[in-house]
PDB file of C-alpha atoms in Angstrom:
ATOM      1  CA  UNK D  13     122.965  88.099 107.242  1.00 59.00           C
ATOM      2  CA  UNK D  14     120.259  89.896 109.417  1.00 81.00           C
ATOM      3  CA  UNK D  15     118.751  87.702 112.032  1.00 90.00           C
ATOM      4  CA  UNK D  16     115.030  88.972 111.744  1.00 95.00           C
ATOM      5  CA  UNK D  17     113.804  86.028 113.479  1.00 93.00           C
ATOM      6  CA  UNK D  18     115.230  86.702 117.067  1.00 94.00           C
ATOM      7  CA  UNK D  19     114.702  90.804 116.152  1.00 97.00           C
ATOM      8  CA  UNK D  20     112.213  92.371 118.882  1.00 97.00           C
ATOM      9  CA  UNK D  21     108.465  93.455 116.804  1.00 97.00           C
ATOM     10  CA  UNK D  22     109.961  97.046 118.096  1.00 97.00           C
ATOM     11  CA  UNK D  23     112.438  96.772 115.906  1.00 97.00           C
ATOM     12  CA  UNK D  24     111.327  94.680 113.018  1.00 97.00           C
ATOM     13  CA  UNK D  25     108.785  97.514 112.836  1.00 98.00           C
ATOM     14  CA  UNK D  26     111.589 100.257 113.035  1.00 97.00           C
ATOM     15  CA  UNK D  27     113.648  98.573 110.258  1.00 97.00           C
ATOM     16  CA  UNK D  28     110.006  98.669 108.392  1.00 98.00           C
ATOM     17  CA  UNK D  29     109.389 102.502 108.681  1.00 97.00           C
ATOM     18  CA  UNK D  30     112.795 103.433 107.885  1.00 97.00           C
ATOM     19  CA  UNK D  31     111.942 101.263 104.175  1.00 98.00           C
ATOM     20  CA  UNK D  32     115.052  98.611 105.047  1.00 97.00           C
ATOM     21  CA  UNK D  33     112.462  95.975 104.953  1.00 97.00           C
ATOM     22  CA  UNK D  34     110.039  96.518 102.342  1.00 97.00           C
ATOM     23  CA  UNK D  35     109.368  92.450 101.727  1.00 96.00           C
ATOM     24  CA  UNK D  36     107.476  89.300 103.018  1.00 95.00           C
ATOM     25  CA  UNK D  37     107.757  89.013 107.080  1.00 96.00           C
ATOM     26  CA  UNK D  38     107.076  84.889 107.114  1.00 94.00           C
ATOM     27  CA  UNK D  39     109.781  84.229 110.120  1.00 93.00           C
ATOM     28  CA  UNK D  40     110.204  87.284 111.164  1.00 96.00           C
ATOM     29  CA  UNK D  41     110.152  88.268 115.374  1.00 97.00           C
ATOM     30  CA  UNK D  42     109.844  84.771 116.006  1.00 94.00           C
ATOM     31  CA  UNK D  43     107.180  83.822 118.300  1.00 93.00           C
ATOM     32  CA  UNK D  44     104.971  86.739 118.201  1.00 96.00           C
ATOM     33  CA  UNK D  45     101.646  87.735 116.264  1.00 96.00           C
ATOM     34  CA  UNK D  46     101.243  88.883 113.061  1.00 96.00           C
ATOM     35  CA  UNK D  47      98.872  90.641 111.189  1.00 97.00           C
ATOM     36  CA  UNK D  48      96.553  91.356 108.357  1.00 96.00           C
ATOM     37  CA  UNK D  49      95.804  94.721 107.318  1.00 97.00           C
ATOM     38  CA  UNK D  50      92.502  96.286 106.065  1.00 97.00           C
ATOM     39  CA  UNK D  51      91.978 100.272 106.031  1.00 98.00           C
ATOM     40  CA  UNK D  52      88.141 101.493 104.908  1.00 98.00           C
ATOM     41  CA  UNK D  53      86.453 104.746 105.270  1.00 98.00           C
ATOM     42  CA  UNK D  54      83.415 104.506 108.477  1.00 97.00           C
ATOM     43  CA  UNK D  55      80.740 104.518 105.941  1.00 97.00           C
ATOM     44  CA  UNK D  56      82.044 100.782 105.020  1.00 97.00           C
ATOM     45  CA  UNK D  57      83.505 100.205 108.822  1.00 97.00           C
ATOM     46  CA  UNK D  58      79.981  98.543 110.190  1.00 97.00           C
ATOM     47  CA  UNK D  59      79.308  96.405 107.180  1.00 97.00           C
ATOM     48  CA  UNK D  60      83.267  95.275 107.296  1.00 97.00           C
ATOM     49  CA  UNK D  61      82.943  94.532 111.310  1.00 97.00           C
ATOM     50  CA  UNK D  62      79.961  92.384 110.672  1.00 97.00           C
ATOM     51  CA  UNK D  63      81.829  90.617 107.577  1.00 97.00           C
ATOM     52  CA  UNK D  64      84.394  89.399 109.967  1.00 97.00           C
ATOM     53  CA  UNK D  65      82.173  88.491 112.532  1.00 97.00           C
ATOM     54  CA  UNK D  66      79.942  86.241 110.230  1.00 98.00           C
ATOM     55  CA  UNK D  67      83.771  84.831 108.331  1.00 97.00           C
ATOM     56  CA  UNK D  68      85.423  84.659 111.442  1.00 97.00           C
ATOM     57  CA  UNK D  69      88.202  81.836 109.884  1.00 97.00           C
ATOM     58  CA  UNK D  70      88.925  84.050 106.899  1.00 97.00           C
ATOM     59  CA  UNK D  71      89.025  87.230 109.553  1.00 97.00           C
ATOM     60  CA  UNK D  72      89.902  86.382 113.130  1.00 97.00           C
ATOM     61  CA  UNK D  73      89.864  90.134 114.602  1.00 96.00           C
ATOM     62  CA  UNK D  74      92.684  90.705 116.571  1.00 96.00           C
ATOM     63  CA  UNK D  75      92.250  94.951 116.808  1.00 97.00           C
ATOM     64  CA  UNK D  76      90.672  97.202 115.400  1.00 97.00           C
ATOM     65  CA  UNK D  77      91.307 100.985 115.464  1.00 97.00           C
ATOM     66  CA  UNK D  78      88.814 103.841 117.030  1.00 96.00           C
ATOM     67  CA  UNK D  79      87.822 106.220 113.836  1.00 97.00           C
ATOM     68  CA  UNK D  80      90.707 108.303 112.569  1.00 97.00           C
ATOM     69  CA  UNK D  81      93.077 106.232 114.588  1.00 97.00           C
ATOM     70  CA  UNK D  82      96.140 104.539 113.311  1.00 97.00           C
ATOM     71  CA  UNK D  83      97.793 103.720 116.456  1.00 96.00           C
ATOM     72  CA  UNK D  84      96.456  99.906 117.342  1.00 94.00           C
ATOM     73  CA  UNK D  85      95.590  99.905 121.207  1.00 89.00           C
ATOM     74  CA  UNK D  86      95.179  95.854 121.794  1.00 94.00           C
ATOM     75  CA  UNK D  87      98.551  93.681 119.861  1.00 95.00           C
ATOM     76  CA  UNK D  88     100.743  96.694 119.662  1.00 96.00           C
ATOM     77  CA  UNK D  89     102.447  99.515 121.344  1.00 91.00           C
ATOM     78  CA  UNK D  90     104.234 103.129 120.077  1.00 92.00           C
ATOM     79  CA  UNK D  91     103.034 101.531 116.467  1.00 97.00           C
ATOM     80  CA  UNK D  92     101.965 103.284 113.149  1.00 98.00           C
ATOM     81  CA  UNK D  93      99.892 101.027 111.163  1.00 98.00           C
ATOM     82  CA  UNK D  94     100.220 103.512 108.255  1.00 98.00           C
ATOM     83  CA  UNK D  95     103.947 103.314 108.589  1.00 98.00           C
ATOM     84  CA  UNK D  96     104.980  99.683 110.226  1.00 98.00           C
ATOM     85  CA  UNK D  97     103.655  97.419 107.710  1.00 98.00           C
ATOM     86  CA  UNK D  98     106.639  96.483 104.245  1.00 98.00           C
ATOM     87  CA  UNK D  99     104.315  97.436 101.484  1.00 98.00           C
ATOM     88  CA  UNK D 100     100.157  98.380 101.034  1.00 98.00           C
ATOM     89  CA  UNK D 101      98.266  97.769  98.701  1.00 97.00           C
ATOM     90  CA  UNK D 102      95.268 100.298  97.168  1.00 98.00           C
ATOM     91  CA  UNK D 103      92.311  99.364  95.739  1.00 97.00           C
ATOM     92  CA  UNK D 104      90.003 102.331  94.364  1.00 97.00           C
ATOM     93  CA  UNK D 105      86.169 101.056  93.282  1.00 96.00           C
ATOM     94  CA  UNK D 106      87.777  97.494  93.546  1.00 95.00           C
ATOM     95  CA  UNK D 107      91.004  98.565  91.047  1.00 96.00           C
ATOM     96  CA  UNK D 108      94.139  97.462  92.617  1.00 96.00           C
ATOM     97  CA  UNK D 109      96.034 100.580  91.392  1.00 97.00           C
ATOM     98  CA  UNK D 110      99.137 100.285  93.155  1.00 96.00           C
ATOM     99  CA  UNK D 111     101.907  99.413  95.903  1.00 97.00           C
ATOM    100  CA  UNK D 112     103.103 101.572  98.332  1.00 98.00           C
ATOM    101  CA  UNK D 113     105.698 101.406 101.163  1.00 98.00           C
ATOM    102  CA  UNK D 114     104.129 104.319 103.273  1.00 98.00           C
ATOM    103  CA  UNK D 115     100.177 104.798 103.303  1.00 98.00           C
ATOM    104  CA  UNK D 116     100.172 107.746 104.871  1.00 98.00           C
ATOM    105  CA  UNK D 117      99.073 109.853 101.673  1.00 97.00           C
ATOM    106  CA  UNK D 118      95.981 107.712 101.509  1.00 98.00           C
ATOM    107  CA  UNK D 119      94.936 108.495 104.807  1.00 98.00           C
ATOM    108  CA  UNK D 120      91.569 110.240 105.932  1.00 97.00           C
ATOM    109  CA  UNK D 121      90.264 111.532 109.420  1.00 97.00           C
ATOM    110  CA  UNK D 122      87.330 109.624 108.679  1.00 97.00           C
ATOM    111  CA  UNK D 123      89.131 105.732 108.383  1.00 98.00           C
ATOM    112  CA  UNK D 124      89.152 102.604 110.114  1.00 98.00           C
ATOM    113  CA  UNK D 125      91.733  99.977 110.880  1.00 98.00           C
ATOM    114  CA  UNK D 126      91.078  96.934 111.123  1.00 98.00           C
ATOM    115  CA  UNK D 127      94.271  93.831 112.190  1.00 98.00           C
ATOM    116  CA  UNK D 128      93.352  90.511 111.152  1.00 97.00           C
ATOM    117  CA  UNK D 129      95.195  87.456 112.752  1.00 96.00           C
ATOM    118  CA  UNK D 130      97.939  85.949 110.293  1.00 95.00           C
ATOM    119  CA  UNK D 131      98.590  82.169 109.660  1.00 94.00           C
ATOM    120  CA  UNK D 132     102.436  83.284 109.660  1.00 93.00           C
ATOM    121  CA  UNK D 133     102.160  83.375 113.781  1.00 94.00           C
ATOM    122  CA  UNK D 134     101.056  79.466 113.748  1.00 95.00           C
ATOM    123  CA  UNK D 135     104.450  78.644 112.187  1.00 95.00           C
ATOM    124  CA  UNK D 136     106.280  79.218 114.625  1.00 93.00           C
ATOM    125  CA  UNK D 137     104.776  76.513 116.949  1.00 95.00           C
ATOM    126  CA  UNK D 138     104.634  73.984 113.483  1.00 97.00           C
ATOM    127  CA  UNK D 139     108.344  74.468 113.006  1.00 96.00           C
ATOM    128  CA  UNK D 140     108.971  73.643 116.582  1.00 95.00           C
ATOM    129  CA  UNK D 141     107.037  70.371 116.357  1.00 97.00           C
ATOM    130  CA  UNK D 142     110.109  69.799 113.182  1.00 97.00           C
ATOM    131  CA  UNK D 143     107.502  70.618 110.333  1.00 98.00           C
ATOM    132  CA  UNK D 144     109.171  71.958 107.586  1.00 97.00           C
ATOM    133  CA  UNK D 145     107.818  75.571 105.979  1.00 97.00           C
ATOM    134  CA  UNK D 146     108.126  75.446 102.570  1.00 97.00           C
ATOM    135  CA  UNK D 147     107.928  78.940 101.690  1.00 97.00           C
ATOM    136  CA  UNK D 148     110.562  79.940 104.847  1.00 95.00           C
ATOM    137  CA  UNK D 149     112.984  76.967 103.244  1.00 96.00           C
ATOM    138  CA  UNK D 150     112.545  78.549  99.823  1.00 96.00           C
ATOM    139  CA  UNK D 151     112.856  82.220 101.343  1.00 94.00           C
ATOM    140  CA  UNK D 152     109.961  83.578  99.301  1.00 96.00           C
ATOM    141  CA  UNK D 153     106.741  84.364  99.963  1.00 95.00           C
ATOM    142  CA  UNK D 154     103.570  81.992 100.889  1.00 97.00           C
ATOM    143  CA  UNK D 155     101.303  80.625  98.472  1.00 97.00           C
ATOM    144  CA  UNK D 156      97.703  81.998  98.464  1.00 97.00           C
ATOM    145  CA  UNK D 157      94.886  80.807  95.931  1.00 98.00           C
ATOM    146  CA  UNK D 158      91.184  82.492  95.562  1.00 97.00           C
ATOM    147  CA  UNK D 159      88.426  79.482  96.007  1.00 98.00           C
ATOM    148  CA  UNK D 160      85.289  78.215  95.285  1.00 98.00           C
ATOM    149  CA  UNK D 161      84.076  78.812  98.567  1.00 98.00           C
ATOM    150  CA  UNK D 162      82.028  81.461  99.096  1.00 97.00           C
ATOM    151  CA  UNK D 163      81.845  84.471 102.179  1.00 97.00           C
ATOM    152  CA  UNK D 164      79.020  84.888 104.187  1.00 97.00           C
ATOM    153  CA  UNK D 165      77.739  88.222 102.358  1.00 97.00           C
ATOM    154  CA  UNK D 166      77.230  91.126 104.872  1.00 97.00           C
ATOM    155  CA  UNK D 167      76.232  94.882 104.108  1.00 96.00           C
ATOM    156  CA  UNK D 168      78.184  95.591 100.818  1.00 96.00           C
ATOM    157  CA  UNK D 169      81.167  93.044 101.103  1.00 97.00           C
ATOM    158  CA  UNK D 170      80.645  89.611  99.482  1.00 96.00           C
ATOM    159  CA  UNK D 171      83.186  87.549  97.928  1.00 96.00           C
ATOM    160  CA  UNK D 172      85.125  84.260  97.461  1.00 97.00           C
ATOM    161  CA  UNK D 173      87.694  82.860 100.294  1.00 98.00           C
ATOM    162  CA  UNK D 174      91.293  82.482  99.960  1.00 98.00           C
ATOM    163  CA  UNK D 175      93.372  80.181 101.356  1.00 98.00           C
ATOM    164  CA  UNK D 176      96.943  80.202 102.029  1.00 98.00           C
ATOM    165  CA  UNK D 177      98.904  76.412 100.987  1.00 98.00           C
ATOM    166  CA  UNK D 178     101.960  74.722 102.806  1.00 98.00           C
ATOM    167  CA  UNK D 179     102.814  71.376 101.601  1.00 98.00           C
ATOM    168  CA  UNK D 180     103.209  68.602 104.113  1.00 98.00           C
ATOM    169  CA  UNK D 181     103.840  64.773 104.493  1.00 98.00           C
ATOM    170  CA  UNK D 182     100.208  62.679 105.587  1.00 97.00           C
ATOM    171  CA  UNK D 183     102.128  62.422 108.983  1.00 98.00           C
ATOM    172  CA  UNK D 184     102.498  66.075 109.383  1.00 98.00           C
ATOM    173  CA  UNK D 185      99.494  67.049 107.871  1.00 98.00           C
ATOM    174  CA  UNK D 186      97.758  65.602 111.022  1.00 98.00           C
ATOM    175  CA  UNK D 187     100.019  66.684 112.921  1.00 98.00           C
ATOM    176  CA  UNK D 188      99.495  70.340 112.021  1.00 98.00           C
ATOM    177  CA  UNK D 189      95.658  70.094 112.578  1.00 98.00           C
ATOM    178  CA  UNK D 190      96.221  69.197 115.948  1.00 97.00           C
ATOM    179  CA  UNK D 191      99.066  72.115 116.559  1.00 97.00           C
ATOM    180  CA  UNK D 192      96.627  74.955 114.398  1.00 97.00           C
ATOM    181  CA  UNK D 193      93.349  74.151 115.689  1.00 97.00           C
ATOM    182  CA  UNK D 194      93.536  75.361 119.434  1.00 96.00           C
ATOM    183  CA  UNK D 195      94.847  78.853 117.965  1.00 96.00           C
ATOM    184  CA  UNK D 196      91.057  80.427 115.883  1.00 96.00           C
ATOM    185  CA  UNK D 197      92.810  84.096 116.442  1.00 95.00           C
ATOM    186  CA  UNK D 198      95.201  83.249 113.565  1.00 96.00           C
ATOM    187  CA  UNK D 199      92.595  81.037 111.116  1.00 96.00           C
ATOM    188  CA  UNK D 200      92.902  77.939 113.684  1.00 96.00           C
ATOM    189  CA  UNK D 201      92.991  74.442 111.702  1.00 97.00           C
ATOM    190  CA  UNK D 202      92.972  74.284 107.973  1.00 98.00           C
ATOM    191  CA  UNK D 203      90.084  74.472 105.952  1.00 98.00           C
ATOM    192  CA  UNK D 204      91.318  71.700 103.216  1.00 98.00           C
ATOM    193  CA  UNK D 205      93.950  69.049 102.693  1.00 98.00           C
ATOM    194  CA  UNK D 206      94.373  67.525  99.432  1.00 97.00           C
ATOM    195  CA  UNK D 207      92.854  67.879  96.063  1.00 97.00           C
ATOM    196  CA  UNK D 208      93.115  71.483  95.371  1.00 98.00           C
ATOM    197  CA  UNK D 209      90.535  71.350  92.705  1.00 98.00           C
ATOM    198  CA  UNK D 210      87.437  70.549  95.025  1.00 98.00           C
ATOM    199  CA  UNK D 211      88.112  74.151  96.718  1.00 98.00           C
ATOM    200  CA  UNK D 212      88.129  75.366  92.910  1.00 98.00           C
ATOM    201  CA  UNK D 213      91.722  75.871  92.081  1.00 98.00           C
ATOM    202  CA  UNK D 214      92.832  74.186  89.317  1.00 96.00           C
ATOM    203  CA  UNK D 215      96.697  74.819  89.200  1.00 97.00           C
ATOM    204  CA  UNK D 216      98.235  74.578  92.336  1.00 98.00           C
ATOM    205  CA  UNK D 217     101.394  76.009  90.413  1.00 97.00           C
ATOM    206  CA  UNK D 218     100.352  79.290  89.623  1.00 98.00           C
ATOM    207  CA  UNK D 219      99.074  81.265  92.845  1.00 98.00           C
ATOM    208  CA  UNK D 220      96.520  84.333  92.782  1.00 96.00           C
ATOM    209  CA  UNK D 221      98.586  85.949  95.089  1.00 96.00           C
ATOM    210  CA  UNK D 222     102.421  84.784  96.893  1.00 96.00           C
ATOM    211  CA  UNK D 223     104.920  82.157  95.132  1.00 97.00           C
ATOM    212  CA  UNK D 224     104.413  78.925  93.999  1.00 98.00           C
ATOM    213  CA  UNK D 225     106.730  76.581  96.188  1.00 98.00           C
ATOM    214  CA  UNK D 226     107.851  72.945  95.676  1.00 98.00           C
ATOM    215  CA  UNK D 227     105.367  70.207  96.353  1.00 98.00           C
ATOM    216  CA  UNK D 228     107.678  66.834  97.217  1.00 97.00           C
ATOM    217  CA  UNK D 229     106.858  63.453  96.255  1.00 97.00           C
ATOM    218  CA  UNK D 230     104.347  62.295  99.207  1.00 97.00           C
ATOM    219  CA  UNK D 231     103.369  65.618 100.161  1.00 98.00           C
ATOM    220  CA  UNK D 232      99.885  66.988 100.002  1.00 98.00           C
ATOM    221  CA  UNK D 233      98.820  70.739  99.869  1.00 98.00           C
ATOM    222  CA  UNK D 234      97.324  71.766 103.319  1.00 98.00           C
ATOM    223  CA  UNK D 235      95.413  74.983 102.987  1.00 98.00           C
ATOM    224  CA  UNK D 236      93.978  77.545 105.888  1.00 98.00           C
ATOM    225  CA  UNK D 237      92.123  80.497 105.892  1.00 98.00           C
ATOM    226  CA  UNK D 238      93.820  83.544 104.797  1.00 97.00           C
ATOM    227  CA  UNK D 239      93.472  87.226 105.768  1.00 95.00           C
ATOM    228  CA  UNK D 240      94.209  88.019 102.109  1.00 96.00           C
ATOM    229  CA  UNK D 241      90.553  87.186 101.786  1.00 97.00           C
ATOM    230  CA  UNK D 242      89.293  91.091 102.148  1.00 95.00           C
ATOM    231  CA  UNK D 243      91.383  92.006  99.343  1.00 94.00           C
ATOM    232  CA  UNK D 244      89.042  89.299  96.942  1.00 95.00           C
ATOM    233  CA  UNK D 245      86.087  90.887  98.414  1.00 95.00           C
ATOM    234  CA  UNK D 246      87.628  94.461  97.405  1.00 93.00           C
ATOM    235  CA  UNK D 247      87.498  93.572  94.103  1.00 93.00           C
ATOM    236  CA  UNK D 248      84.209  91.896  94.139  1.00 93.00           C
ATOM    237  CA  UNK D 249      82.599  94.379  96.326  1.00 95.00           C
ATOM    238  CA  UNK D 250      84.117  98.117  95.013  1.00 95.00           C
ATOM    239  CA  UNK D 251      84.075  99.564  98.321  1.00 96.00           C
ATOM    240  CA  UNK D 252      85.646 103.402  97.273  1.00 96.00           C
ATOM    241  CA  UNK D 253      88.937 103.175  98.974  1.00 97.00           C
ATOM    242  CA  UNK D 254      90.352 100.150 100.604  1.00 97.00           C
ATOM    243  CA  UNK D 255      94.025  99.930 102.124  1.00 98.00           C
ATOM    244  CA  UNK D 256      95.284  96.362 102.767  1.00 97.00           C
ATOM    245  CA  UNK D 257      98.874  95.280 103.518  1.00 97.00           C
ATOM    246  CA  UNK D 258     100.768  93.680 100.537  1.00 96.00           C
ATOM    247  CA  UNK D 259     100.278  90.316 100.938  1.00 94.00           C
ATOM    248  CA  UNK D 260     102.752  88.114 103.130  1.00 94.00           C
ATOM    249  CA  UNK D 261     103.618  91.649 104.443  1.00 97.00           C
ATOM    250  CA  UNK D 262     102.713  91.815 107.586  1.00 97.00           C
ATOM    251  CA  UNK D 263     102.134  94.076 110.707  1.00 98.00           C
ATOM    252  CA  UNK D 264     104.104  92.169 113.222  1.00 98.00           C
ATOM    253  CA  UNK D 265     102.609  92.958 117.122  1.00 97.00           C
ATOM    254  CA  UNK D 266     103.658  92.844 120.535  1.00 97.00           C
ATOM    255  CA  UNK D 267     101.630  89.688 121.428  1.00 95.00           C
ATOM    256  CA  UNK D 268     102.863  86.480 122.073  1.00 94.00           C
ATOM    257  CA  UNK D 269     101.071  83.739 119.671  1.00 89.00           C
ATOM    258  CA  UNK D 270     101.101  81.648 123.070  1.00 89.00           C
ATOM    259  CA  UNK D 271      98.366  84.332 124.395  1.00 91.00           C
ATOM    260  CA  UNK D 272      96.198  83.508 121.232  1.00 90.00           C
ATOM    261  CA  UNK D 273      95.484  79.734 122.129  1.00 87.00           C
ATOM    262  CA  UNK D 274      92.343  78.556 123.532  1.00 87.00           C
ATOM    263  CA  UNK D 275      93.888  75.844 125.359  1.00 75.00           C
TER     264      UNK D 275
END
């Protein structure tokens, strides 16, 4: 069995292009940063920079591209954004349409990258503290829910929040507050623990997006931020063309998720 979590990002992302890995990257390159993807044409590129800016737990920019660049210049080096990430997703007028594991047909001169931090680079400091990862246990991919909670509307985009879920003892719980919070680039602490139905989701079993995982007696659902979030907005918000990763398929950078703590 392939070791992906001691594989170099280099060559996680080489095993990516080549289509061997086409799947979730939760685990993967072990101690470095992942990312969310979002791709928009410049006439949305402004109104999407501000977005993050004003939602900066749901989007904690990590890079973002000059104008017809796909090579990232801040987490990543001799990378292809349109090539390096498992699978993308396209959404046309807000229409997810389809899955793709190379975007480079949907590419224009006149697009934007933007790399959004990922809660999959705080596990690797939970799972050294001994806190179990549900989804990594279960080998499938994390679950994500769309909220109640509202965006903070800018130029076109508005839209609800989603939030990715890992369930955890009480003891834990705390415990992973304390380890997420000093790290904002990657959605920092979580935005809810407990009742999943004050955030507005009312079956914890059936995920908008990811797997549903097992929730053991005297756990509690702990959700964070997620950078699955744009995609919501897409579909709320109809921007013409917008290329996101898949979700829980990741671009995995050259960074080290100890750089990306505040402390």
């Amino acid at each position: 069995m392939t070791n992906y979590e001691e594989m170099s990002p280099a060559k996680v992302r080489e095993l990516i292009r080549e289509q061997t890995i086409t799947g979730p990257t939760a685990g993967m390159s072990k101690g470095f940063a992942q990312a969310n993807l979002v791709i928009l044409k410049k006439e949305h590129a402004y109104d999407f920079l501000l977005f993050c800016q004003r939602n900066p737990k749901s989007c904690p920019l990590l890079d973002v591209t000059e104008v017809g660049s796909f090579k990232p210049n801040k987490i990543a080096t001799n990378a292809n954004i349109l090539t390096d990430v498992p699978k993308y997703r396209i959404y046309k007028d807000g229409v997810f349409t389809e899955e793709v594991l190379d975007a480079s047909d949907y590419w224009e001169e006149d697009m934007v990258c933007f790399l959004i931090g990922c809660s999959f680079t705080f596990e690797t400091p939970l799972l050294a503290a001994d806190i179990p990862i549900r989804h990594i246990e279960e080998k499938c991919n994390v679950p994500m829910y769309k909220t109640s909670i509202a965006c903070e509307k800018a130029g076109v985009f508005e839209g609800p929040m989603v939030v990715s879920m890992r369930p955890m003892t009480y003891e834990n719980a705390i415990r992973a507050v304390q380890i997420t919070t000093p790290l904002p680039a990657v959605h920092g602490a979580p935005i809810h623990i407990g009742d999943p139905s004050q955030i507005g989701i009312q079956d914890i079993d059936k995920p908008d997006f990811g797997d549903s995982v097992t929730i053991k007696d005297g756990e509690i659902p702990v959700f964070w931020p997620c950078g699955v979030t744009p995609q919501a907005v897409a579909m709320q918000s109809k921007p013409s063309i917008m290329i996101t990763h898949a979700p829980g398929c990741m671009f995995i950078g050259d960074i080290k998720d100890t750089t990306l703590s505040i402390f």
